[in-house]
PDB file of C-alpha atoms in Angstrom:
ATOM      1  CA  PHE A   1      71.397 127.980 112.024  1.00  0.00           C
ATOM      2  CA  LEU A   2      68.837 125.622 113.854  1.00  0.00           C
ATOM      3  CA  ASP A   3      65.774 127.738 111.744  1.00  0.00           C
ATOM      4  CA  ARG A   4      67.484 126.714 108.461  1.00  0.00           C
ATOM      5  CA  ILE A   5      67.990 122.778 109.283  1.00  0.00           C
ATOM      6  CA  LYS A   6      64.234 123.182 110.655  1.00  0.00           C
ATOM      7  CA  LYS A   7      63.198 124.753 107.412  1.00  0.00           C
ATOM      8  CA  TYR A   8      64.939 123.076 104.852  1.00  0.00           C
ATOM      9  CA  TYR A   9      65.491 119.527 106.639  1.00  0.00           C
ATOM     10  CA  ASP A  10      62.582 119.401 109.164  1.00  0.00           C
ATOM     11  CA  ALA A  11      65.542 118.673 111.601  1.00  0.00           C
ATOM     12  CA  ALA A  12      64.636 118.625 115.259  1.00  0.00           C
ATOM     13  CA  ALA A  13      67.129 120.290 117.866  1.00  0.00           C
ATOM     14  CA  GLU A  14      67.373 118.624 121.962  1.00  0.00           C
ATOM     15  CA  GLN A  15      69.714 119.719 124.159  1.00  0.00           C
ATOM     16  CA  ALA A  16      71.773 117.621 126.875  1.00  0.00           C
ATOM     17  CA  GLU A  17      73.677 118.591 129.463  1.00  0.00           C
ATOM     18  CA  TYR A  18      77.613 117.419 129.023  1.00  0.00           C
ATOM     19  CA  GLY A  19      77.024 114.245 131.484  1.00  0.00           C
ATOM     20  CA  ASN A  20      73.944 112.806 129.753  1.00  0.00           C
ATOM     21  CA  LEU A  21      75.401 113.906 126.140  1.00  0.00           C
ATOM     22  CA  LYS A  22      76.367 110.141 125.235  1.00  0.00           C
ATOM     23  CA  PRO A  23      73.012 108.352 126.432  1.00  0.00           C
ATOM     24  CA  ALA A  24      71.243 111.379 124.079  1.00  0.00           C
ATOM     25  CA  LEU A  25      73.375 110.181 121.127  1.00  0.00           C
ATOM     26  CA  ASP A  26      73.096 106.378 121.774  1.00  0.00           C
ATOM     27  CA  GLN A  27      69.231 106.707 122.428  1.00  0.00           C
ATOM     28  CA  TRP A  28      68.842 108.848 119.372  1.00  0.00           C
ATOM     29  CA  THR A  29      71.210 106.250 117.012  1.00  0.00           C
ATOM     30  CA  ASN A  30      69.336 102.987 118.282  1.00  0.00           C
ATOM     31  CA  LYS A  31      65.611 104.587 117.603  1.00  0.00           C
ATOM     32  CA  HIS A  32      66.638 105.965 114.148  1.00  0.00           C
ATOM     33  CA  THR A  33      68.075 102.861 113.092  1.00  0.00           C
ATOM     34  CA  ALA A  34      65.899 100.087 114.147  1.00  0.00           C
ATOM     35  CA  GLY A  35      68.196  98.924 116.457  1.00  0.00           C
ATOM     36  CA  LEU A  36      70.731  98.410 113.217  1.00  0.00           C
ATOM     37  CA  ILE A  37      73.665 100.489 114.863  1.00  0.00           C
ATOM     38  CA  LYS A  38      73.154 101.112 118.707  1.00  0.00           C
ATOM     39  CA  LYS A  39      75.672 103.045 120.046  1.00  0.00           C
ATOM     40  CA  SER A  40      77.011 106.652 118.641  1.00  0.00           C
ATOM     41  CA  ALA A  41      80.191 106.812 117.294  1.00  0.00           C
ATOM     42  CA  ILE A  42      80.766 109.978 118.847  1.00  0.00           C
ATOM     43  CA  ILE A  43      83.510 110.476 121.881  1.00  0.00           C
ATOM     44  CA  PRO A  44      82.321 113.165 124.286  1.00  0.00           C
ATOM     45  CA  ASN A  45      84.318 116.115 125.210  1.00  0.00           C
ATOM     46  CA  GLU A  46      83.932 119.419 126.821  1.00  0.00           C
ATOM     47  CA  SER A  47      84.503 121.067 123.600  1.00  0.00           C
ATOM     48  CA  ILE A  48      81.791 119.971 121.693  1.00  0.00           C
ATOM     49  CA  ARG A  49      78.695 122.691 121.643  1.00  0.00           C
ATOM     50  CA  LEU A  50      76.643 120.856 118.801  1.00  0.00           C
ATOM     51  CA  VAL A  51      76.323 116.987 117.154  1.00  0.00           C
ATOM     52  CA  LEU A  52      74.455 116.869 113.764  1.00  0.00           C
ATOM     53  CA  GLN A  53      73.485 113.069 113.579  1.00  0.00           C
ATOM     54  CA  ASP A  54      71.480 112.204 109.887  1.00  0.00           C
ATOM     55  CA  ALA A  55      70.363 108.173 109.616  1.00  0.00           C
ATOM     56  CA  LEU A  56      69.263 106.486 106.851  1.00  0.00           C
ATOM     57  CA  LEU A  57      67.311 102.973 106.975  1.00  0.00           C
ATOM     58  CA  PHE A  58      66.047 100.982 104.405  1.00  0.00           C
ATOM     59  CA  ALA A  59      64.535  97.471 104.346  1.00  0.00           C
ATOM     60  CA  ALA A  60      62.898  95.680 101.025  1.00  0.00           C
ATOM     61  CA  LYS A  61      62.160  92.558  99.941  1.00  0.00           C
ATOM     62  CA  TRP A  62      63.113  91.129  96.273  1.00  0.00           C
ATOM     63  CA  GLN A  63      61.187  91.336  93.598  1.00  0.00           C
ATOM     64  CA  LYS A  64      61.798  87.731  92.923  1.00  0.00           C
ATOM     65  CA  GLN A  65      63.474  86.384  96.010  1.00  0.00           C
ATOM     66  CA  PHE A  66      66.031  83.898  96.071  1.00  0.00           C
ATOM     67  CA  GLU A  67      66.343  80.165  97.333  1.00  0.00           C
ATOM     68  CA  THR A  68      68.901  79.411 100.324  1.00  0.00           C
ATOM     69  CA  ASP A  69      71.236  76.701  98.463  1.00  0.00           C
ATOM     70  CA  SER A  70      72.773  74.115 100.581  1.00  0.00           C
ATOM     71  CA  ALA A  71      75.460  73.747  98.105  1.00  0.00           C
ATOM     72  CA  GLU A  72      78.829  75.926  98.961  1.00  0.00           C
ATOM     73  CA  LEU A  73      80.113  78.183  96.998  1.00  0.00           C
ATOM     74  CA  ASP A  74      83.845  78.982  96.773  1.00  0.00           C
ATOM     75  CA  PHE A  75      84.601  82.243  97.118  1.00  0.00           C
ATOM     76  CA  HIS A  76      87.923  83.670  95.745  1.00  0.00           C
ATOM     77  CA  THR A  77      89.554  86.546  98.254  1.00  0.00           C
ATOM     78  CA  GLU A  78      93.321  87.664  97.893  1.00  0.00           C
ATOM     79  CA  ASP A  79      93.977  85.837 100.900  1.00  0.00           C
ATOM     80  CA  GLY A  80      92.693  82.375  99.790  1.00  0.00           C
ATOM     81  CA  THR A  81      89.569  80.690  98.829  1.00  0.00           C
ATOM     82  CA  VAL A  82      86.995  80.275 101.680  1.00  0.00           C
ATOM     83  CA  LYS A  83      83.469  78.481 101.671  1.00  0.00           C
ATOM     84  CA  THR A  84      80.306  80.173 101.832  1.00  0.00           C
ATOM     85  CA  SER A  85      76.735  79.523 101.888  1.00  0.00           C
ATOM     86  CA  THR A  86      74.536  80.859  98.611  1.00  0.00           C
ATOM     87  CA  LEU A  87      71.318  82.692  97.558  1.00  0.00           C
ATOM     88  CA  SER A  88      70.205  81.246  94.175  1.00  0.00           C
ATOM     89  CA  ALA A  89      67.419  82.065  91.839  1.00  0.00           C
ATOM     90  CA  GLU A  90      66.820  82.572  88.023  1.00  0.00           C
ATOM     91  CA  ILE A  91      65.655  86.061  87.142  1.00  0.00           C
ATOM     92  CA  ASP A  92      64.608  88.484  84.660  1.00  0.00           C
ATOM     93  CA  CYS A  93      66.771  91.230  85.103  1.00  0.00           C
ATOM     94  CA  LYS A  94      68.991  93.783  83.328  1.00  0.00           C
ATOM     95  CA  TYR A  95      72.473  92.501  82.298  1.00  0.00           C
ATOM     96  CA  THR A  96      75.346  93.880  80.924  1.00  0.00           C
ATOM     97  CA  LYS A  97      79.124  92.714  80.182  1.00  0.00           C
ATOM     98  CA  THR A  98      82.665  94.512  79.295  1.00  0.00           C
ATOM     99  CA  ASP A  99      85.757  93.935  79.187  1.00  0.00           C
ATOM    100  CA  GLN A 100      86.233  95.024  82.437  1.00  0.00           C
ATOM    101  CA  MET A 101      82.948  93.631  84.676  1.00  0.00           C
ATOM    102  CA  GLN A 102      79.795  92.075  84.399  1.00  0.00           C
ATOM    103  CA  ALA A 103      76.741  93.250  86.064  1.00  0.00           C
ATOM    104  CA  VAL A 104      73.114  92.766  87.116  1.00  0.00           C
ATOM    105  CA  ARG A 105      70.192  95.105  88.580  1.00  0.00           C
ATOM    106  CA  LEU A 106      68.649  93.306  90.907  1.00  0.00           C
ATOM    107  CA  ASN A 107      64.691  94.940  91.376  1.00  0.00           C
ATOM    108  CA  TYR A 108      63.040  95.331  94.758  1.00  0.00           C
ATOM    109  CA  ASP A 109      60.307  96.812  93.416  1.00  0.00           C
ATOM    110  CA  GLN A 110      59.558  99.562  90.448  1.00  0.00           C
ATOM    111  CA  ASN A 111      62.069 102.517  92.027  1.00  0.00           C
ATOM    112  CA  LEU A 112      64.567 100.405  94.014  1.00  0.00           C
ATOM    113  CA  ALA A 113      67.610  98.092  92.995  1.00  0.00           C
ATOM    114  CA  MET A 114      70.507  96.793  93.852  1.00  0.00           C
ATOM    115  CA  ASP A 115      73.310  96.513  91.391  1.00  0.00           C
ATOM    116  CA  VAL A 116      75.890  93.649  91.575  1.00  0.00           C
ATOM    117  CA  ILE A 117      78.909  94.435  90.078  1.00  0.00           C
ATOM    118  CA  LEU A 118      81.520  91.368  89.374  1.00  0.00           C
ATOM    119  CA  PRO A 119      84.804  92.688  87.874  1.00  0.00           C
ATOM    120  CA  THR A 120      86.406  90.622  85.744  1.00  0.00           C
ATOM    121  CA  ALA A 121      90.000  90.086  87.195  1.00  0.00           C
ATOM    122  CA  ARG A 122      90.185  93.254  89.374  1.00  0.00           C
ATOM    123  CA  ASN A 123      89.724  94.549  92.749  1.00  0.00           C
ATOM    124  CA  PRO A 124      86.188  96.557  93.242  1.00  0.00           C
ATOM    125  CA  LEU A 125      87.857  98.958  94.862  1.00  0.00           C
ATOM    126  CA  ASP A 126      90.193  99.769  91.948  1.00  0.00           C
ATOM    127  CA  LEU A 127      86.776 100.209  89.621  1.00  0.00           C
ATOM    128  CA  THR A 128      87.010 103.852  88.805  1.00  0.00           C
ATOM    129  CA  ALA A 129      84.181 106.473  88.667  1.00  0.00           C
ATOM    130  CA  GLU A 130      83.905 106.836  85.111  1.00  0.00           C
ATOM    131  CA  LEU A 131      83.898 102.603  84.779  1.00  0.00           C
ATOM    132  CA  LEU A 132      80.781 102.682  87.627  1.00  0.00           C
ATOM    133  CA  SER A 133      78.895 105.506  85.760  1.00  0.00           C
ATOM    134  CA  ASP A 134      79.209 104.133  82.322  1.00  0.00           C
ATOM    135  CA  CYS A 135      77.812 100.291  84.276  1.00  0.00           C
ATOM    136  CA  ASP A 136      75.018 102.218  85.750  1.00  0.00           C
ATOM    137  CA  GLN A 137      74.337 103.619  81.961  1.00  0.00           C
ATOM    138  CA  LYS A 138      74.111 100.411  80.703  1.00  0.00           C
ATOM    139  CA  LEU A 139      72.132  98.666  82.928  1.00  0.00           C
ATOM    140  CA  ALA A 140      69.224 101.553  82.733  1.00  0.00           C
ATOM    141  CA  LYS A 141      69.345 101.125  78.858  1.00  0.00           C
ATOM    142  CA  ALA A 142      69.849  97.077  78.748  1.00  0.00           C
ATOM    143  CA  THR A 143      66.862  94.937  77.853  1.00  0.00           C
ATOM    144  CA  LYS A 144      65.821  91.839  80.829  1.00  0.00           C
ATOM    145  CA  LYS A 145      67.554  88.403  80.416  1.00  0.00           C
ATOM    146  CA  SER A 146      67.171  85.275  82.203  1.00  0.00           C
ATOM    147  CA  VAL A 147      70.225  85.271  84.544  1.00  0.00           C
ATOM    148  CA  GLN A 148      71.024  82.397  86.834  1.00  0.00           C
ATOM    149  CA  VAL A 149      72.116  84.368  90.151  1.00  0.00           C
ATOM    150  CA  VAL A 150      74.323  82.676  92.572  1.00  0.00           C
ATOM    151  CA  MET A 151      75.712  84.873  95.168  1.00  0.00           C
ATOM    152  CA  PRO A 152      76.298  85.016  98.814  1.00  0.00           C
ATOM    153  CA  PRO A 153      74.435  86.087 101.378  1.00  0.00           C
ATOM    154  CA  CYS A 154      76.475  88.554 103.778  1.00  0.00           C
ATOM    155  CA  ASP A 155      76.353  90.603 107.189  1.00  0.00           C
ATOM    156  CA  LEU A 156      78.672  93.513 106.750  1.00  0.00           C
ATOM    157  CA  THR A 157      79.465  96.288 109.598  1.00  0.00           C
ATOM    158  CA  ALA A 158      81.411  99.457 108.278  1.00  0.00           C
ATOM    159  CA  LYS A 159      83.164 102.436 110.464  1.00  0.00           C
ATOM    160  CA  LEU A 160      84.289 105.290 108.408  1.00  0.00           C
ATOM    161  CA  ASP A 161      86.560 108.411 109.686  1.00  0.00           C
ATOM    162  CA  LEU A 162      84.923 111.410 107.842  1.00  0.00           C
ATOM    163  CA  LYS A 163      87.051 113.889 109.393  1.00  0.00           C
ATOM    164  CA  GLU A 164      90.346 112.333 106.982  1.00  0.00           C
ATOM    165  CA  ASN A 165      88.564 111.962 103.646  1.00  0.00           C
ATOM    166  CA  LEU A 166      87.161 115.953 104.015  1.00  0.00           C
ATOM    167  CA  GLU A 167      91.068 116.634 104.840  1.00  0.00           C
ATOM    168  CA  THR A 168      92.107 114.857 101.941  1.00  0.00           C
ATOM    169  CA  LEU A 169      89.754 116.765  99.949  1.00  0.00           C
ATOM    170  CA  GLY A 170      90.950 120.007 101.379  1.00  0.00           C
ATOM    171  CA  VAL A 171      87.840 120.889 103.389  1.00  0.00           C
ATOM    172  CA  ASN A 172      88.960 123.433 105.950  1.00  0.00           C
ATOM    173  CA  LEU A 173      87.640 121.737 109.172  1.00  0.00           C
ATOM    174  CA  ASP A 174      88.378 125.233 111.205  1.00  0.00           C
ATOM    175  CA  HIS A 175      85.927 127.576 109.412  1.00  0.00           C
ATOM    176  CA  PHE A 176      82.162 126.907 110.303  1.00  0.00           C
ATOM    177  CA  ASP A 177      81.012 130.388 111.416  1.00  0.00           C
ATOM    178  CA  GLY A 178      78.097 129.361 109.747  1.00  0.00           C
ATOM    179  CA  ILE A 179      76.752 127.768 112.639  1.00  0.00           C
ATOM    180  CA  PHE A 180      78.098 129.569 115.401  1.00  0.00           C
ATOM    181  CA  ASN A 181      81.210 132.198 115.477  1.00  0.00           C
ATOM    182  CA  ASP A 182      84.342 129.859 115.724  1.00  0.00           C
ATOM    183  CA  ALA A 183      82.808 126.546 114.938  1.00  0.00           C
ATOM    184  CA  ALA A 184      84.841 123.789 113.950  1.00  0.00           C
ATOM    185  CA  ILE A 185      84.685 120.088 113.518  1.00  0.00           C
ATOM    186  CA  ASP A 186      86.000 118.139 115.564  1.00  0.00           C
ATOM    187  CA  GLN A 187      84.644 114.637 114.729  1.00  0.00           C
ATOM    188  CA  ALA A 188      82.964 113.266 111.784  1.00  0.00           C
ATOM    189  CA  VAL A 189      82.098 109.510 111.122  1.00  0.00           C
ATOM    190  CA  GLN A 190      79.896 107.201 109.419  1.00  0.00           C
ATOM    191  CA  GLN A 191      78.752 104.057 110.410  1.00  0.00           C
ATOM    192  CA  VAL A 192      76.919 101.460 108.388  1.00  0.00           C
ATOM    193  CA  LYS A 193      75.209  97.896 108.194  1.00  0.00           C
ATOM    194  CA  LEU A 194      74.061  96.141 105.330  1.00  0.00           C
ATOM    195  CA  ILE A 195      72.335  93.037 105.440  1.00  0.00           C
ATOM    196  CA  VAL A 196      71.858  90.661 102.593  1.00  0.00           C
ATOM    197  CA  THR A 197      69.369  87.607 102.515  1.00  0.00           C
ATOM    198  CA  ALA A 198      67.273  85.194 100.297  1.00  0.00           C
ATOM    199  CA  LYS A 199      64.193  87.667 101.323  1.00  0.00           C
ATOM    200  CA  GLY A 200      65.662  91.308 101.016  1.00  0.00           C
ATOM    201  CA  THR A 201      67.828  93.496 102.465  1.00  0.00           C
ATOM    202  CA  VAL A 202      68.382  95.767 105.256  1.00  0.00           C
ATOM    203  CA  GLY A 203      70.347  98.284 106.159  1.00  0.00           C
ATOM    204  CA  ALA A 204      71.136 101.926 107.758  1.00  0.00           C
ATOM    205  CA  ALA A 205      73.695 104.297 107.783  1.00  0.00           C
ATOM    206  CA  LEU A 206      74.366 106.921 110.665  1.00  0.00           C
ATOM    207  CA  THR A 207      76.352 110.061 110.070  1.00  0.00           C
ATOM    208  CA  GLU A 208      77.336 112.272 112.611  1.00  0.00           C
ATOM    209  CA  ILE A 209      79.176 115.380 112.738  1.00  0.00           C
ATOM    210  CA  ALA A 210      80.672 116.936 116.532  1.00  0.00           C
ATOM    211  CA  VAL A 211      81.133 120.952 116.123  1.00  0.00           C
ATOM    212  CA  GLN A 212      83.533 122.174 118.850  1.00  0.00           C
ATOM    213  CA  GLU A 213      83.902 125.869 119.660  1.00  0.00           C
ATOM    214  CA  MET A 214      87.632 126.870 118.473  1.00  0.00           C
ATOM    215  CA  SER A 215      89.017 128.602 119.842  1.00  0.00           C
ATOM    216  CA  ALA A 216      64.956  90.053  75.101  1.00  0.00           C
ATOM    217  CA  PRO A 217      63.483  86.333  73.436  1.00  0.00           C
ATOM    218  CA  VAL A 218      63.740  83.061  75.718  1.00  0.00           C
ATOM    219  CA  GLU A 219      67.258  81.635  75.845  1.00  0.00           C
ATOM    220  CA  GLU A 220      69.471  79.769  78.107  1.00  0.00           C
ATOM    221  CA  PRO A 221      69.857  81.842  81.095  1.00  0.00           C
ATOM    222  CA  ILE A 222      73.150  83.906  81.945  1.00  0.00           C
ATOM    223  CA  ARG A 223      75.290  82.364  84.667  1.00  0.00           C
ATOM    224  CA  PHE A 224      76.111  84.973  87.033  1.00  0.00           C
ATOM    225  CA  ILE A 225      78.351  83.895  89.640  1.00  0.00           C
ATOM    226  CA  VAL A 226      79.669  85.959  92.375  1.00  0.00           C
ATOM    227  CA  ASP A 227      82.522  83.855  93.430  1.00  0.00           C
ATOM    228  CA  ARG A 228      85.382  86.452  94.036  1.00  0.00           C
ATOM    229  CA  PRO A 229      85.312  90.282  95.313  1.00  0.00           C
ATOM    230  CA  TYR A 230      82.566  92.293  93.981  1.00  0.00           C
ATOM    231  CA  LEU A 231      80.446  95.678  94.244  1.00  0.00           C
ATOM    232  CA  MET A 232      76.846  96.052  95.613  1.00  0.00           C
ATOM    233  CA  ARG A 233      75.072  99.158  95.089  1.00  0.00           C
ATOM    234  CA  VAL A 234      71.643  99.854  96.241  1.00  0.00           C
ATOM    235  CA  LEU A 235      70.037 102.692  94.587  1.00  0.00           C
ATOM    236  CA  ASP A 236      66.832 104.724  93.502  1.00  0.00           C
ATOM    237  CA  THR A 237      66.232 104.048  89.930  1.00  0.00           C
ATOM    238  CA  ARG A 238      64.526 106.875  89.264  1.00  0.00           C
ATOM    239  CA  THR A 239      67.336 109.216  89.994  1.00  0.00           C
ATOM    240  CA  GLY A 240      70.392 106.650  90.119  1.00  0.00           C
ATOM    241  CA  TRP A 241      70.839 107.923  93.422  1.00  0.00           C
ATOM    242  CA  PRO A 242      73.065 105.323  95.823  1.00  0.00           C
ATOM    243  CA  LEU A 243      71.488 104.338  98.921  1.00  0.00           C
ATOM    244  CA  PHE A 244      74.518 102.035  99.726  1.00  0.00           C
ATOM    245  CA  LEU A 245      77.631 101.484  98.252  1.00  0.00           C
ATOM    246  CA  ALA A 246      79.568  98.075  99.300  1.00  0.00           C
ATOM    247  CA  VAL A 247      82.547  96.582  98.165  1.00  0.00           C
ATOM    248  CA  VAL A 248      82.284  92.799  99.663  1.00  0.00           C
ATOM    249  CA  THR A 249      86.052  91.474  99.393  1.00  0.00           C
ATOM    250  CA  ASN A 250      85.114  88.104 101.891  1.00  0.00           C
ATOM    251  CA  PRO A 251      81.248  87.669 102.347  1.00  0.00           C
ATOM    252  CA  LYS A 252      82.528  85.522 105.686  1.00  0.00           C
ATOM    253  CA  ALA A 253      83.936  88.547 106.991  1.00  0.00           C
ATOM    254  CA  SER A 254      81.964  90.699 109.548  1.00  0.00           C
ATOM    255  CA  SER A 255      83.015  94.253 108.201  1.00  0.00           C
TER     256      SER A 255
END
């Protein structure tokens, strides 16, 4: 198993005594997320034989930077209205609109972009995979338009128990003998930090699995005002592969 992950993923293996496991995991976490995520989410126990850690670190400036507007934006959440600071800019970017949503693609460079998807009258969590795929295809084919984008900055933190999701998908977590005999998944956790500012976006994602032994023409700019819950997708435009996917229901909240 260690030979395979070295060959295919260039992943290194380190050994740690049980008493030093948490400091070792925390050190790897802090280093490989540039301090955006400081602590491992794995809770050590004596049955753990292996911990897999995988980190994604992202930092990019906007192709056209925003201005921080002194005017506040009324952002409408399910619980009421909150006031938030705003980022604003008139940008030549890809824009699409359907009965269900409108969306813009904001470029960092030639290959990286953020899609901001604003549902017409629904919670972003209710957007289906089919609707998102249709939106992606429309944005990919769209011509650039002049769009006045107004959106809140955000600083988001999330933590997800992947074990529950894997079990929901029907994955048998008790049989991972390809790692070692009687191997089973004890913990699976993902942590994410995503910061969007006038200059650009910084983000980190850490996934950890603990394995135990079981036993267009010039025209008036379109106004794109992000004043209600929305979805952000940071992606590689060459493949469409999403690096970060976030639903923002309240930009004033930290998680």
